[in-house]
Amino acid sequence: MPHSHKYFCLLFSLFLSLCSTTALGQELEKRPPQANAIPLLPQEPNTDATYKALRKVGPGEIFQLKDVVLKRDAGTFTLNGSLTFLASVNGKVTGAVFYGKGSFDLVPPIEIERKNLALLTKEPALHEQFDRMVIRFTDGTFDEIKKVGQPGGGSGGDPVDAMDTINKRLRKDLKYNLHGRILEDVMSDEPGGLFVAFIDGKKVSSKLLFALDPHGAPPLVEMSVAPEEVELATYEDQKTGIWSAFHLSSEYADGSASGTQANDIVHIDHHFLDTKIDKSGKIDGSAVTTVISNVDGLRVIPFDLFHTLKVRNVTDVKGEPLSFIQEQNKEEDPDYFVILPKPLGKGESIIIKTIYGGPEAVYAAGSGNYYPIARTNWYPNTRIGDYATYDLTFRIPRGLKMVATGIPLREYDEGGETISEWKTTIKQAVAGFNFGDFKSQEVKLDNEAYRVTGYTNVEPPSILQAYSGYNALGTFNTTGMMKKAVAEGQLSVQLYTDYFGPAPYKYLAITQQYAPGYGQSWPGLIYLPLTSFLDSTTRHNLGFDDFHGYFKVVGPHEIAHQWWGHAVGSDSYRDEWMGEGFSDFSASLFLQSFYRDHGNDDYLDFWKDEHDLLLTKNREGKRPIDIGPVTLGYRLGSTKAGFDIPRRLIYPKGAYVLHMVRMMMWNPQTEDADFKALMKDFVTTYYNRAATTEDFKAMIEKHITPPLNAGGDGKLDWFFNEFVYGTALPDYKFDYKFDPMPGGYTLNATLTQSNVDEKFVMPVPLYLDLGNNKIVKIGNIKMVGNSSKPIKVPLNGILEAPKRALVNYFYDVLSTQNGK
Ligand SMILES: [Zn+2]
């Protein structure tokens, strides 16, 4: 399965982009026996007869088609030629090969998607022609064609070869077991709805893919767009990207299209994970997973499990073996599916025990440094954001220290192992761990039972030997920097609690991770890059200079994810900008509050950097700000725009969006009081579940203040259309002079707004610099369209002319000034 981007991380720089039944449930309150105590023989995978038949099904009936129109949501196929179906499996036909003259037309149902599709097609639609196409489906395609096609005749080509080609691409290029997905519907008594077309296009792409799945389009190219059901992508080496994705057209019509739409086939409610990790990093795991069905007729459960982890045994709660699927080539399509002996109805649950293991999910980096590589799927999981409770047991080499998500219950040594047990008290989006030869330092926050602990490795990992400045590590000593990390953790938690409400977890472990280039945040567990525990001289000697002030913000950014990403989650890539953007924004609050040695300089430098990131062209010659709206998230990455675009856009622009809201809510009497009330309400309302962009918009509308009501209708459409769903970048020109008047001065100025459309509205804040770092806000100038406005402000009682007048002093509006 293509990797997920939902990692809540902050990259150092772009070149380092590593970047039940109740009774049974109660019975399991006792911890299940440990993994190695079960003397089961390994089970054979992929033995299910229906699955085996699906993997090698050959051609069946042939139909001749004349002007046959096949509509699949916003996509329309027009077919003249021959269609060879696959033979039926379990009474169901699941695919066909077309040869002849075909065309495919797609007009996305929403504006954003029509615009984005134009990146590929240079028009707001797709019109493609083809003479060969392979389709896989579990919907009514077979019955539909049977009614309009002429049975018999030739196939027009080599359907076996065409099907083999696609099956090979699924394994080698897309690395997704589509047959497992098809099996879900083939074994169910309920009607399926999957439709995937592999189109050999002539104009746009010879590797064009159109997919529709009521459970969310399958993760075939780059990333999952679920819960969205429809996707158009290309997967050529030089032309890869998801060019359009959306909900079913009917869902826009009836208002059910949402980023939190519950399309998942299952939900996991609880995980009992007993995980042994040996000295080499090899995992031996036992996972007891409580799965609840979201559908009727559930027979096949798909899991996300890291590709190197091999499943050995799968049983139900009584120890009866269950059939399972996992193709054995870990570099191809080893997706893990469990087949149930009888169907499960909607809302019913089953407990599944998986014994699994393998290397490479954890990397042993030397000298007691370990690096968890598989972060969201080191255990059989659905997806990050499927909130669940966890009981965790870890067995690691004796003497090493484990730090995991949840509350530590106990830790003891037994034989060659150190065993620790952890439990979550509230549901979490994901579970994780970090361990090593750690030393620790702890602080307890005043007046709260909140604990921040820092963990750093005693010895540097062997990776550092690869760097030329390695000798400088003769005095590798991270204790001082750990103190700083813990202090920052303490300060951030207090600051964010003031702005966003109570911290979601009672513990915060700040741990060192082996990777030098990025940080990450898990519930109650922060991974900071090794480099952030080094002093600046050592970092310099190793070649890690402070890129865009990274080391000042990585800790505060990751800690902010405890609120943004964990306490408030997201289900759709369209809402990920809030997790990253709000965390970046939170780091700016940290700078503004605690980096005061040079007044606002550090804070203003941060916003200048965010501004620069958005306006600097990448290798492909594109500016992130122009490519598309933040709500396209990681879909903005493509071979055309560059795969670095999402990281260069959603962090700084997401931060800017919230910054603009804060600036518009700020007033000299109550300062941030309105903004804090908004943010606290947002966290409380969406606590421990996902929120969408639209949920956030509605929350601001609930807390609307006069400047935010620039649209005049009590709504935030004006602002969201410009900066969230749009790519607005207004330019301002500001000319002014101070004219003496009796008892003071008059500010005579002209403000010009350009590079916008006629409807564009913005309250632009006007400031006076009185000297000695005294900046006062005079008010907002509401600008509409491309226009100029004369400004005359009497400044009574000011005896000396102000140093200067200026707009957007605090980078209040995402804009350029005089084109820069
Ligand atoms: Zn992040």
GROMACS .gro file of C-alpha atoms in nm, residues 197-381:
model
  185
  197ALA     CA    1  -1.069   0.159  -1.507
  198PHE     CA    2  -0.711   0.129  -1.632
  199ILE     CA    3  -0.722   0.336  -1.951
  200ASP     CA    4  -0.449   0.321  -2.218
  201GLY     CA    5  -0.511   0.683  -2.315
  202LYS     CA    6  -0.378   0.828  -2.640
  203LYS     CA    7  -0.369   1.201  -2.561
  204VAL     CA    8  -0.336   1.263  -2.191
  205SER     CA    9  -0.173   0.948  -2.054
  206SER     CA   10  -0.124   0.585  -2.143
  207LYS     CA   11  -0.144   0.507  -1.771
  208LEU     CA   12  -0.468   0.678  -1.676
  209LEU     CA   13  -0.669   0.545  -1.385
  210PHE     CA   14  -1.027   0.621  -1.287
  211ALA     CA   15  -1.157   0.467  -0.963
  212LEU     CA   16  -1.484   0.475  -0.776
  213ASP     CA   17  -1.536   0.301  -0.443
  214PRO     CA   18  -1.818   0.372  -0.193
  215HIS     CA   19  -1.568   0.286   0.087
  216GLY     CA   20  -1.326   0.552  -0.035
  217ALA     CA   21  -1.120   0.527  -0.353
  218PRO     CA   22  -0.850   0.258  -0.308
  219PRO     CA   23  -0.493   0.379  -0.237
  220LEU     CA   24  -0.360   0.295  -0.582
  221VAL     CA   25  -0.148   0.604  -0.661
  222GLU     CA   26   0.066   0.793  -0.405
  223MET     CA   27  -0.192   0.833  -0.126
  224SER     CA   28  -0.544   0.760  -0.014
  225VAL     CA   29  -0.814   1.016  -0.090
  226ALA     CA   30  -1.068   0.835   0.130
  227PRO     CA   31  -1.333   0.912   0.242
  228GLU     CA   32  -1.371   1.055  -0.110
  229GLU     CA   33  -1.507   0.793  -0.344
  230VAL     CA   34  -1.396   0.907  -0.690
  231GLU     CA   35  -1.042   0.957  -0.819
  232LEU     CA   36  -0.862   1.028  -1.144
  233ALA     CA   37  -0.487   0.964  -1.150
  234THR     CA   38  -0.194   0.894  -1.380
  235TYR     CA   39   0.093   0.663  -1.285
  236GLU     CA   40   0.360   0.708  -1.550
  237ASP     CA   41   0.718   0.757  -1.428
  238GLN     CA   42   0.728   1.112  -1.560
  239LYS     CA   43   0.362   1.187  -1.508
  240THR     CA   44   0.229   1.082  -1.169
  241GLY     CA   45  -0.039   1.250  -0.967
  242ILE     CA   46  -0.399   1.247  -0.849
  243TRP     CA   47  -0.551   1.508  -1.075
  244SER     CA   48  -0.904   1.495  -0.949
  245ALA     CA   49  -1.079   1.344  -0.648
  246PHE     CA   50  -1.420   1.409  -0.504
  247HIS     CA   51  -1.723   1.266  -0.329
  248LEU     CA   52  -2.009   1.108  -0.521
  249SER     CA   53  -2.189   1.379  -0.718
  250SER     CA   54  -2.514   1.290  -0.540
  251GLU     CA   55  -2.350   1.368  -0.205
  252TYR     CA   56  -2.279   1.727  -0.308
  253ALA     CA   57  -2.644   1.754  -0.408
  254ASP     CA   58  -2.782   1.618  -0.080
  255GLY     CA   59  -2.520   1.780   0.144
  256SER     CA   60  -2.364   1.457   0.275
  257ALA     CA   61  -2.024   1.517   0.111
  258SER     CA   62  -1.790   1.565   0.406
  259GLY     CA   63  -1.433   1.498   0.509
  260THR     CA   64  -1.563   1.303   0.808
  261GLN     CA   65  -1.806   1.088   0.613
  262ALA     CA   66  -1.791   0.739   0.766
  263ASN     CA   67  -1.705   0.526   0.463
  264ASP     CA   68  -1.463   0.286   0.632
  265ILE     CA   69  -1.570  -0.075   0.608
  266VAL     CA   70  -1.457  -0.141   0.969
  267HIS     CA   71  -1.354   0.041   1.283
  268ILE     CA   72  -1.103  -0.092   1.537
  269ASP     CA   73  -1.216  -0.024   1.892
  270HIS     CA   74  -0.936  -0.177   2.096
  271HIS     CA   75  -0.585  -0.313   2.049
  272PHE     CA   76  -0.400  -0.547   2.287
  273LEU     CA   77  -0.045  -0.538   2.153
  274ASP     CA   78   0.233  -0.753   2.292
  275THR     CA   79   0.547  -0.663   2.105
  276LYS     CA   80   0.895  -0.802   2.138
  277ILE     CA   81   1.176  -0.610   1.970
  278ASP     CA   82   1.517  -0.775   1.968
  279LYS     CA   83   1.862  -0.625   1.949
  280SER     CA   84   1.856  -0.619   1.569
  281GLY     CA   85   1.523  -0.434   1.563
  282LYS     CA   86   1.325  -0.742   1.457
  283ILE     CA   87   0.965  -0.735   1.578
  284ASP     CA   88   0.771  -1.036   1.706
  285GLY     CA   89   0.419  -0.922   1.776
  286SER     CA   90   0.090  -1.049   1.899
  287ALA     CA   91  -0.208  -0.825   1.829
  288VAL     CA   92  -0.553  -0.889   1.969
  289THR     CA   93  -0.776  -0.656   1.774
  290THR     CA   94  -1.143  -0.576   1.837
  291VAL     CA   95  -1.296  -0.499   1.499
  292ILE     CA   96  -1.645  -0.354   1.458
  293SER     CA   97  -1.817  -0.386   1.122
  294ASN     CA   98  -1.955  -0.072   0.961
  295VAL     CA   99  -2.139  -0.274   0.697
  296ASP     CA  100  -2.370  -0.571   0.661
  297GLY     CA  101  -2.228  -0.891   0.519
  298LEU     CA  102  -1.866  -0.829   0.620
  299ARG     CA  103  -1.650  -1.129   0.523
  300VAL     CA  104  -1.307  -0.979   0.449
  301ILE     CA  105  -1.129  -0.730   0.676
  302PRO     CA  106  -0.848  -0.519   0.528
  303PHE     CA  107  -0.562  -0.419   0.762
  304ASP     CA  108  -0.271  -0.185   0.719
  305LEU     CA  109   0.046  -0.369   0.828
  306PHE     CA  110   0.402  -0.263   0.742
  307HIS     CA  111   0.518  -0.447   0.432
  308THR     CA  112   0.809  -0.634   0.594
  309LEU     CA  113   0.597  -0.775   0.878
  310LYS     CA  114   0.485  -1.126   0.793
  311VAL     CA  115   0.171  -1.273   0.942
  312ARG     CA  116   0.230  -1.616   1.097
  313ASN     CA  117  -0.100  -1.702   1.258
  314VAL     CA  118  -0.449  -1.558   1.265
  315THR     CA  119  -0.710  -1.690   1.506
  316ASP     CA  120  -1.039  -1.590   1.658
  317VAL     CA  121  -1.085  -1.543   2.030
  318LYS     CA  122  -1.128  -1.918   2.084
  319GLY     CA  123  -0.803  -1.993   1.905
  320GLU     CA  124  -0.970  -2.121   1.589
  321PRO     CA  125  -0.755  -2.042   1.285
  322LEU     CA  126  -0.887  -1.783   1.039
  323SER     CA  127  -0.798  -1.774   0.673
  324PHE     CA  128  -0.589  -1.476   0.569
  325ILE     CA  129  -0.426  -1.311   0.270
  326GLN     CA  130  -0.076  -1.174   0.251
  327GLU     CA  131   0.122  -1.208  -0.068
  328GLN     CA  132   0.475  -1.314   0.019
  329ASN     CA  133   0.681  -1.068  -0.183
  330LYS     CA  134   0.722  -0.778   0.057
  331GLU     CA  135   0.825  -0.544  -0.223
  332GLU     CA  136   0.502  -0.599  -0.413
  333ASP     CA  137   0.149  -0.625  -0.274
  334PRO     CA  138   0.170  -0.785   0.074
  335ASP     CA  139  -0.149  -0.615   0.202
  336TYR     CA  140  -0.299  -0.811   0.490
  337PHE     CA  141  -0.664  -0.924   0.479
  338VAL     CA  142  -0.849  -1.160   0.716
  339ILE     CA  143  -1.134  -1.376   0.589
  340LEU     CA  144  -1.416  -1.443   0.836
  341PRO     CA  145  -1.591  -1.782   0.840
  342LYS     CA  146  -1.933  -1.616   0.840
  343PRO     CA  147  -2.058  -1.267   0.768
  344LEU     CA  148  -2.069  -0.998   1.032
  345GLY     CA  149  -2.358  -0.752   1.039
  346LYS     CA  150  -2.331  -0.377   1.079
  347GLY     CA  151  -2.235  -0.289   1.438
  348GLU     CA  152  -2.127  -0.645   1.522
  349SER     CA  153  -1.773  -0.708   1.635
  350ILE     CA  154  -1.509  -0.977   1.628
  351ILE     CA  155  -1.180  -1.022   1.809
  352ILE     CA  156  -0.893  -1.125   1.584
  353LYS     CA  157  -0.554  -1.235   1.705
  354THR     CA  158  -0.260  -1.188   1.472
  355ILE     CA  159   0.086  -1.332   1.535
  356TYR     CA  160   0.330  -1.158   1.310
  357GLY     CA  161   0.687  -1.038   1.284
  358GLY     CA  162   0.980  -0.936   1.077
  359PRO     CA  163   1.279  -0.709   1.035
  360GLU     CA  164   1.305  -0.353   0.903
  361ALA     CA  165   1.004  -0.205   1.085
  362VAL     CA  166   1.250  -0.091   1.352
  363TYR     CA  167   1.604   0.001   1.255
  364ALA     CA  168   1.890  -0.067   1.495
  365ALA     CA  169   2.115   0.237   1.448
  366GLY     CA  170   2.397   0.122   1.677
  367SER     CA  171   2.512   0.210   2.031
  368GLY     CA  172   2.166   0.167   2.183
  369ASN     CA  173   1.991   0.386   1.924
  370TYR     CA  174   1.676   0.243   1.764
  371TYR     CA  175   1.458   0.403   1.501
  372PRO     CA  176   1.092   0.299   1.460
  373ILE     CA  177   1.038   0.313   1.083
  374ALA     CA  178   0.682   0.176   1.068
  375ARG     CA  179   0.497   0.437   1.269
  376THR     CA  180   0.130   0.386   1.198
  377ASN     CA  181   0.133   0.021   1.094
  378TRP     CA  182   0.377  -0.166   1.321
  379TYR     CA  183   0.061  -0.345   1.434
  380PRO     CA  184  -0.244  -0.446   1.225
  381ASN     CA  185  -0.426  -0.114   1.195
   0.00000   0.00000   0.00000
